[in-house]
Every structure is written in C-alpha cells, then in structure tokens.
Tab-separated table of C-alpha atoms in Angstrom:
chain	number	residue	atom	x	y	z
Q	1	UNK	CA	-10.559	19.939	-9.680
Q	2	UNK	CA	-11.374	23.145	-8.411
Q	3	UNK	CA	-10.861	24.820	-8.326
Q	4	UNK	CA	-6.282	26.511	-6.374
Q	5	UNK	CA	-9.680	26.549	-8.780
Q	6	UNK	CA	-9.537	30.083	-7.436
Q	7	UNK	CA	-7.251	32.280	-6.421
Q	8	UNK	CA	-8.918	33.748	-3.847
Q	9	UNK	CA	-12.436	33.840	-2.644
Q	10	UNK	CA	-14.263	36.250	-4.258
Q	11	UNK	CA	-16.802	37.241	-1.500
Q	12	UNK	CA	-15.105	37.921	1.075
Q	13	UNK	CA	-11.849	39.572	2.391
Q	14	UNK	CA	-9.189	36.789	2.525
Q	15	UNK	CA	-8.280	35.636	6.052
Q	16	UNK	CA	-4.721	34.537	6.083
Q	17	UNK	CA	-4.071	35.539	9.877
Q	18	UNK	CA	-4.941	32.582	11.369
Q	19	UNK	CA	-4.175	29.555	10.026
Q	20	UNK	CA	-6.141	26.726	11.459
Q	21	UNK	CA	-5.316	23.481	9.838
Q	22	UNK	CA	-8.027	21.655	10.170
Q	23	UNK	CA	-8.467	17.612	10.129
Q	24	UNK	CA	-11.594	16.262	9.133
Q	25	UNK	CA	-13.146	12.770	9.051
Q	26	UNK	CA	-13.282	11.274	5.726
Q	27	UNK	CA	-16.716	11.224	4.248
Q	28	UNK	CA	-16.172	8.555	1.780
Q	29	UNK	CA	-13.760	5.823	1.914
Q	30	UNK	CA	-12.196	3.426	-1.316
Q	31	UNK	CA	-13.639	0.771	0.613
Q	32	UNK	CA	-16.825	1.548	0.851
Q	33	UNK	CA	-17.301	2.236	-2.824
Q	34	UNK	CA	-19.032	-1.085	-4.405
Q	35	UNK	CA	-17.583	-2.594	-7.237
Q	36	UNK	CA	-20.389	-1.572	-9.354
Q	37	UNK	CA	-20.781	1.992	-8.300
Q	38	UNK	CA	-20.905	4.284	-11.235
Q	39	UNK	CA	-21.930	7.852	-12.901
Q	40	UNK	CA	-25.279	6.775	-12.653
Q	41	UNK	CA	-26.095	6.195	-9.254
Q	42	UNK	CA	-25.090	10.159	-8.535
Q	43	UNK	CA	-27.739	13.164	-7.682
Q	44	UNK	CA	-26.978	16.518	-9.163
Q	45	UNK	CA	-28.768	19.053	-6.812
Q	46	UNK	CA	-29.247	22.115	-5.428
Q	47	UNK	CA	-27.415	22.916	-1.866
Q	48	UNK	CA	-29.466	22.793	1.081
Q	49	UNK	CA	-28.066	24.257	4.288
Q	50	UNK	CA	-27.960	20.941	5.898
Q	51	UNK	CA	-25.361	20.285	3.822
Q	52	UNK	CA	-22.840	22.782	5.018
Q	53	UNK	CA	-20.531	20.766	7.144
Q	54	UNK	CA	-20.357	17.583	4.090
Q	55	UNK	CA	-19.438	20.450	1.602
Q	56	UNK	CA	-16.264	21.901	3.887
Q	57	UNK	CA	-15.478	18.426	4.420
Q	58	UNK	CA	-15.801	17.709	0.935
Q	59	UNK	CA	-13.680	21.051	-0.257
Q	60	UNK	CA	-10.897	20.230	2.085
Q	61	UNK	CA	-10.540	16.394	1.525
Q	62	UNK	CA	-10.290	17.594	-2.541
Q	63	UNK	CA	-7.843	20.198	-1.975
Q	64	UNK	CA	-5.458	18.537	0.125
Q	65	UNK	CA	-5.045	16.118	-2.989
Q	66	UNK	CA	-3.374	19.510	-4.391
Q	67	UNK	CA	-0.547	19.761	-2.222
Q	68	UNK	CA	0.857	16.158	-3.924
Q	69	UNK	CA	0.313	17.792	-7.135
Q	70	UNK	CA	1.733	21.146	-6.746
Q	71	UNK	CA	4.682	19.650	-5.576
Q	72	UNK	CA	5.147	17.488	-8.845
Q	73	UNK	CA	5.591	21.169	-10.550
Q	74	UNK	CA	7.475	22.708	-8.506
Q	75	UNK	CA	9.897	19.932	-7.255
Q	76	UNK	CA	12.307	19.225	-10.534
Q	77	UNK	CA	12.931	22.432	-10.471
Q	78	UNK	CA	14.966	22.122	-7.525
Q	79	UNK	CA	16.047	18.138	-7.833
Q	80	UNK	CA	17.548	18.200	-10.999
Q	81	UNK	CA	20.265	20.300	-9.778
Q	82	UNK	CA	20.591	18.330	-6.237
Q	83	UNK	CA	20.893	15.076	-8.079
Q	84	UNK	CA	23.787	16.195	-10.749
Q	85	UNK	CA	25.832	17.832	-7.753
Q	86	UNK	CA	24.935	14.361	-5.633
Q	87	UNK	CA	26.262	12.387	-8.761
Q	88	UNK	CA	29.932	14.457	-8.781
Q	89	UNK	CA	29.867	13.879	-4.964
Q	90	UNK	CA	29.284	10.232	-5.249
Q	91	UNK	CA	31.927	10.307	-7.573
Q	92	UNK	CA	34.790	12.115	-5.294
Q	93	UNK	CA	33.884	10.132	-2.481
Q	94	UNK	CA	34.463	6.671	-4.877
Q	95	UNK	CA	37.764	8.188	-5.587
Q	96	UNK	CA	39.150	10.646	-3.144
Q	97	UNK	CA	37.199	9.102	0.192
Q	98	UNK	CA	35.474	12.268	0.765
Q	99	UNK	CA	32.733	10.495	2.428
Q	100	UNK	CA	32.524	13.151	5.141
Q	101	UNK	CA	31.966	15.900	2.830
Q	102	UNK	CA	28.991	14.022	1.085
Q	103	UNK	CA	26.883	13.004	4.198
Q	104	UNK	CA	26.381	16.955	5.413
Q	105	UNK	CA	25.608	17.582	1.937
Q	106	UNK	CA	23.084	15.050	1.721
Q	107	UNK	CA	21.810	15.956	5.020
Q	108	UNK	CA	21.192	19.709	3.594
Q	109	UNK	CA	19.782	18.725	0.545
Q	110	UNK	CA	16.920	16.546	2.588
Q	111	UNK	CA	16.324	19.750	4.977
Q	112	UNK	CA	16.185	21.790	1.744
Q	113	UNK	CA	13.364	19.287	0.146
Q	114	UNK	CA	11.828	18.950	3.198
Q	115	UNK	CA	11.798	22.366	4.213
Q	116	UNK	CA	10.318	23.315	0.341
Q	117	UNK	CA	7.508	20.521	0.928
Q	118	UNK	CA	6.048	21.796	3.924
Q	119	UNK	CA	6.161	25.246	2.308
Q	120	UNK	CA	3.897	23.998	-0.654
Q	121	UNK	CA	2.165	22.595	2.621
Q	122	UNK	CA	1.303	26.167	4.303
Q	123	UNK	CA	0.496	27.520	1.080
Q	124	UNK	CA	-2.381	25.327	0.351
Q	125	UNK	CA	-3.838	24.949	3.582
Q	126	UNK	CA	-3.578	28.792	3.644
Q	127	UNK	CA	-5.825	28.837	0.953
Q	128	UNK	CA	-8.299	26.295	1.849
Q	129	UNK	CA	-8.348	28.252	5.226
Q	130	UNK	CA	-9.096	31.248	3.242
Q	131	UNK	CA	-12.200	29.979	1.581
Q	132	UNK	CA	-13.587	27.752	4.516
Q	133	UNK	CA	-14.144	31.258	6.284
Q	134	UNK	CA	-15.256	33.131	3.585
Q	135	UNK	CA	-17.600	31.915	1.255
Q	136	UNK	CA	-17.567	28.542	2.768
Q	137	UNK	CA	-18.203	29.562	5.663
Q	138	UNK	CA	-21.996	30.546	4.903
Q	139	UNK	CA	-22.568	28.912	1.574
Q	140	UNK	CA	-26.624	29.744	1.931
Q	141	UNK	CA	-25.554	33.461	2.237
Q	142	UNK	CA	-23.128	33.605	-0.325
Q	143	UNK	CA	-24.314	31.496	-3.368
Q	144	UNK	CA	-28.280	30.328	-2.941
Q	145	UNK	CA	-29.986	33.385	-1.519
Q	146	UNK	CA	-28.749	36.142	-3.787
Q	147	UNK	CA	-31.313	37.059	-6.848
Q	148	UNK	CA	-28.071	37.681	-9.399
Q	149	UNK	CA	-28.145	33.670	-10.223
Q	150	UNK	CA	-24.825	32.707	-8.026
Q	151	UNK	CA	-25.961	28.926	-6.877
Q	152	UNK	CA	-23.901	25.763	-5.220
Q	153	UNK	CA	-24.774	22.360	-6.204
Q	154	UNK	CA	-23.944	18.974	-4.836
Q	155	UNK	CA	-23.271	15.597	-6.383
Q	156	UNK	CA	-24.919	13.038	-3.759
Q	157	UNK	CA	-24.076	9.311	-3.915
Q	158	UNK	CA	-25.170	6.242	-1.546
Q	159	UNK	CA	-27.283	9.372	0.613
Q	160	UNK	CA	-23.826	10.905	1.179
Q	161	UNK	CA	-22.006	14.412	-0.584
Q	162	UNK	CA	-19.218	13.693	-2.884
Q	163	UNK	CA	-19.050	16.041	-4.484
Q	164	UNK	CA	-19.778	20.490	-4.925
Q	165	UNK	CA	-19.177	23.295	-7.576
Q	166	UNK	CA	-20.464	26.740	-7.017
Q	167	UNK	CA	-21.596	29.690	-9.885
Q	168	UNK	CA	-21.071	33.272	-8.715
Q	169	UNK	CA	-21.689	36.708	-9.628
Q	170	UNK	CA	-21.253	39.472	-7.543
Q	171	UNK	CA	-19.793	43.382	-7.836
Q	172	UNK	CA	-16.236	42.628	-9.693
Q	173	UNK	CA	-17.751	40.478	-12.414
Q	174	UNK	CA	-18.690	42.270	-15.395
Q	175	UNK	CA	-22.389	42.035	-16.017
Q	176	UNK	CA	-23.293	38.801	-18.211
Q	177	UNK	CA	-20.067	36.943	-16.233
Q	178	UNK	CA	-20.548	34.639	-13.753
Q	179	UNK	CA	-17.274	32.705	-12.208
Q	180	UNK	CA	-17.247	28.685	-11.339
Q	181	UNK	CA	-15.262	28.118	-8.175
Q	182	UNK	CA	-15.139	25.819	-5.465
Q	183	UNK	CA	-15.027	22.281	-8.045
Q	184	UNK	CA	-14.053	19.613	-5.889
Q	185	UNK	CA	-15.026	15.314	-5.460
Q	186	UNK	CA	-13.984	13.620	-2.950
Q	187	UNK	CA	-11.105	11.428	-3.814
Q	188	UNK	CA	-12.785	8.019	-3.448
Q	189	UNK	CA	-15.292	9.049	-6.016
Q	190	UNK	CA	-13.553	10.022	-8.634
Q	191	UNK	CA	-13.481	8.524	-12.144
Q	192	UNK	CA	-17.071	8.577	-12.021
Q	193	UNK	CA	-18.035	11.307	-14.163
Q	194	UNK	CA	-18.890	13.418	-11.254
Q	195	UNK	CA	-17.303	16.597	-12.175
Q	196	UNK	CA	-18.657	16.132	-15.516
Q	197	UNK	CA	-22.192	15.967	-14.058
Q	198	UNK	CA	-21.722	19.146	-11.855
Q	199	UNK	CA	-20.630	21.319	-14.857
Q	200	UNK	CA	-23.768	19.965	-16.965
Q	201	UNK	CA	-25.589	21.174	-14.040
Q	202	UNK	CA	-24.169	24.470	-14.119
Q	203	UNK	CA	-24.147	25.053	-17.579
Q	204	UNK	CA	-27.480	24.625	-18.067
Q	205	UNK	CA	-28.087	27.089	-15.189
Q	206	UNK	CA	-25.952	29.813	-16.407
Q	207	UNK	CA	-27.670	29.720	-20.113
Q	208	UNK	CA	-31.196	30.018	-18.084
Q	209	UNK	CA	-30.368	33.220	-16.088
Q	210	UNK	CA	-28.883	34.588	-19.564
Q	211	UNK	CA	-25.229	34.720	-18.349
Q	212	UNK	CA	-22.728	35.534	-21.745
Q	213	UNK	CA	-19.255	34.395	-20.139
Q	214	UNK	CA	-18.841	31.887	-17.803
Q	215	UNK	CA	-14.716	32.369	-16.364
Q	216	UNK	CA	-12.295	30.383	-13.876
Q	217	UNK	CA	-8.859	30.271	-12.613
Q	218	UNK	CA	-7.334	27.005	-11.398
Q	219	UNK	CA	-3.201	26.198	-11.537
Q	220	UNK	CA	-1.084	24.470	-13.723
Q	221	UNK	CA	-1.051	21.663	-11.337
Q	222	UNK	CA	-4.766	20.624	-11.989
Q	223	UNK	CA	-3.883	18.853	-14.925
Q	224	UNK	CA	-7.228	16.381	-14.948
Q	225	UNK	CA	-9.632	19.275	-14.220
Q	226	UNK	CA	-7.689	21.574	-16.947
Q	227	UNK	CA	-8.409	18.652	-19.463
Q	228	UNK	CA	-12.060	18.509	-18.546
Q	229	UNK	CA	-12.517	22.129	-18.633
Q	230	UNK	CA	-11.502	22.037	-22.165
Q	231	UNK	CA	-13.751	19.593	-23.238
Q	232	UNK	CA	-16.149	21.537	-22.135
Q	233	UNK	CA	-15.350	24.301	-24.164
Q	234	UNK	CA	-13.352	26.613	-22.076
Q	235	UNK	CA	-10.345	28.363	-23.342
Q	236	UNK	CA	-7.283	29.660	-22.042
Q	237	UNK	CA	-6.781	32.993	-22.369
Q	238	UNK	CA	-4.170	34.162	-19.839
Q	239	UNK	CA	-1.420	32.935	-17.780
Q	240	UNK	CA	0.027	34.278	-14.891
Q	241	UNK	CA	2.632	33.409	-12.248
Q	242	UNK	CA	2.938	32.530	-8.834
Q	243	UNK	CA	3.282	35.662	-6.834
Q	244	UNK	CA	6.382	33.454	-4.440
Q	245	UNK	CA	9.584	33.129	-6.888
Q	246	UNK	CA	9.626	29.826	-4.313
Q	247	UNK	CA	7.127	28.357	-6.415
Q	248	UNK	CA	7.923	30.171	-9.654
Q	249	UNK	CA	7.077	26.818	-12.204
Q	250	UNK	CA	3.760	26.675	-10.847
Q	251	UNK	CA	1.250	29.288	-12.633
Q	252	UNK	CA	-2.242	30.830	-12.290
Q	253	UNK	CA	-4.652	29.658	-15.528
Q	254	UNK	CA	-7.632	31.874	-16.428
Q	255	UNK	CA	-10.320	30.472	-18.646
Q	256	UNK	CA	-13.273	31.637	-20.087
Q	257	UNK	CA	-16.504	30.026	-21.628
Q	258	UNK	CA	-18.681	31.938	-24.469
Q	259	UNK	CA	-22.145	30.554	-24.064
C-alpha cells in the first residue's frame, strides 16, 4: 500500500532527529469485522479535520505491516549464505565433534539476523516518523486547503476510518503532475476493495482539476499495491536503489499515470 509509497514527504523538511516510536491503539480489529462485511458497505470521502488522529493511526498501523515485508527482500540475501556455511558445520561437527566451534557460530549468525531485523526496524519507523510530523502532522494545511487541487480522502466503514490516500501538488512537481502518497488500509480491512475505491476517488479528481500525469514511488516490497497500481494503468518507468548497501535488494519504484 502506500505508499515506503514515498520516499520522503514532500512538504516538509524530513525530521529524522528524533525518533519517537510511537504505539497506537488499533482502530479496527479481525474480530470485529462481520462475516458479511464487504466493498460495499465503505464511504469514499473527503478528509475532515476531525479525522486527523484516525488517519495517523491509520498510516502507522499500515506501515508497520512493511517492516515484515521489507524483510522478506532483504533477508535471503543474507540466509542463503548462513545456511550453506551452517550445513558444512553440521557436517564437521557429525564427523570431527566440533560441536564447540558450531554453537558460537550459530550464536553469531542469530545476533547477525537479529541485529539486521531491527535495522529494517529503525528504518521504517524512521520514515513513518518522518511523515507523521510533516505532512501528517497537519493534513488540513497540507492537502485540503491549498487551491492547486492537492486533497486527502478517507475510506470509512462501520462509522470508523480504514482507510486514506492523499493527491499533491506543490513547487517540485512539474505543472500538470500531481503525486499520490500516503495509500494505506488498515490491516483488518483489507481484501475489500478499499484501495481500489480510494484510487477511483482520486482519479476522478485529478481528471477534474485537469492534472496530465499523475506519479508515485513505493518499494519493491509492496508487491500487492505494485499489482494494483498496474491495473490501474500506471507504469514503471524507473528504478532506483536503496541509498544503505545494508538493504541493497530492496529498491525505490517510480510510476507514472498519463490521464
């Protein structure tokens, strides 16, 4: 889903000083989704400002489903190796009793994992962070009281948020481009068409205030919201990697829409 859906905010200066890794409630949980629930029973809208606090909550709850995917791309990369070393261990130790050579080494190869986990960690709550006090921090300011057609919507469900996308344009877009950011659902209400909803929604905005190019950047992690930007139309047209050689198999995807 979103949208990292963007690299950075693009508002606001970046904060990356001070970390402060929030915990929030969760808004929705699997078990208070009825067996029946579906697409229909969602309300595409415009934000309101009362809606503020459900839209962080909503942002972080979808991005922290990111660090479990980021880590599927960048882990193999690292336990391929550890497992064909542990496999000629295992096999000395059946042979030669070398037992106390292979428990350290297993030892550092679980600090190393570890260690490379909580990284992916940091890096994703540093950029949640990021956006939570930028343009998330006064979504009214940012996206629904400029006159250049930037707007936030929200997918409402059962009276609660679920889900947010935001359309901006501001002094580095080109004029005629507008960029989607901040796609996120919250995890209990996915696999209801939600996403696909939002994007209708904004689509049919960004054709009414005349906009040529619609663009976004998400990561080769996304995999589900890469798929459904395609079906909608959008098209790769760069890749770029990580800037940490840490995470080097993850990459930056750039997309852009003709409308």
């Amino acid at each position: 889903m979103q949208s990292l859906a963007s690299r950075k905010p693009t508002t606001a200066k970046k904060h990356e000083d001070d970390v402060c890794y929030a915990s929030y409630p969760k808004a929705i949980s699997g078990d208070q989704l009825s067996s029946t629930a579906n697409g229909s029973d969602v309300r595409i809208r415009a934000f309101n400002v009362a809606d503020l606090q459900d839209c962080r909550e909503v942002f972080t709850q979808g991005m922290e489903q990111l660090i479990t995917l980021i880590a599927r791309v960048v882990f193999p990369k690292y336990v391929w190796p550890i497992a064909a070393v542990t496999v000629f261990f295992l096999v000395l130790a059946a042979f030669q009793w070398t037992i106390t050579i292979f428990l350290p080494y297993i030892f550092t190869c679980a600090v190393i994992l570890t260690l490379l986990y909580i990284h992916v960690y940091m890096e994703c709550w540093k950029f949640i962070n990021s956006c939570l006090a930028t343009d998330l921090k006064d979504i009214v300011k940012t996206y629904m009281s400029r006159n250049d057609g930037s707007r936030m919507w929200v997918a409402e469900w059962n009276g609660k948020v679920v889900g947010m996308v935001g359309l901006i344009h501001n002094e580095i877009h080109k004029p005629g481009v507008a960029e989607l950011q901040r796609m996120s659902v919250s995890p209990a209400c996915r696999r209801m068409g939600i996403a696909r909803k939002l994007l209708d929604e904004l689509l049919r905005h960004a054709k009414d205030q005349r906009f040529e190019t619609l663009v976004l950047t998400t990561t080769s992690a996304q995999t589900p919201a890469i798929l459904l930007y395609k079906k909608f139309g959008f098209k790769l047209v760069a890749v770029f990697p990580y800037p940490q050689k840490i995470l080097g198999d993850l990459q930056y995807c750039y997309f852009e829409l003709q409308l």
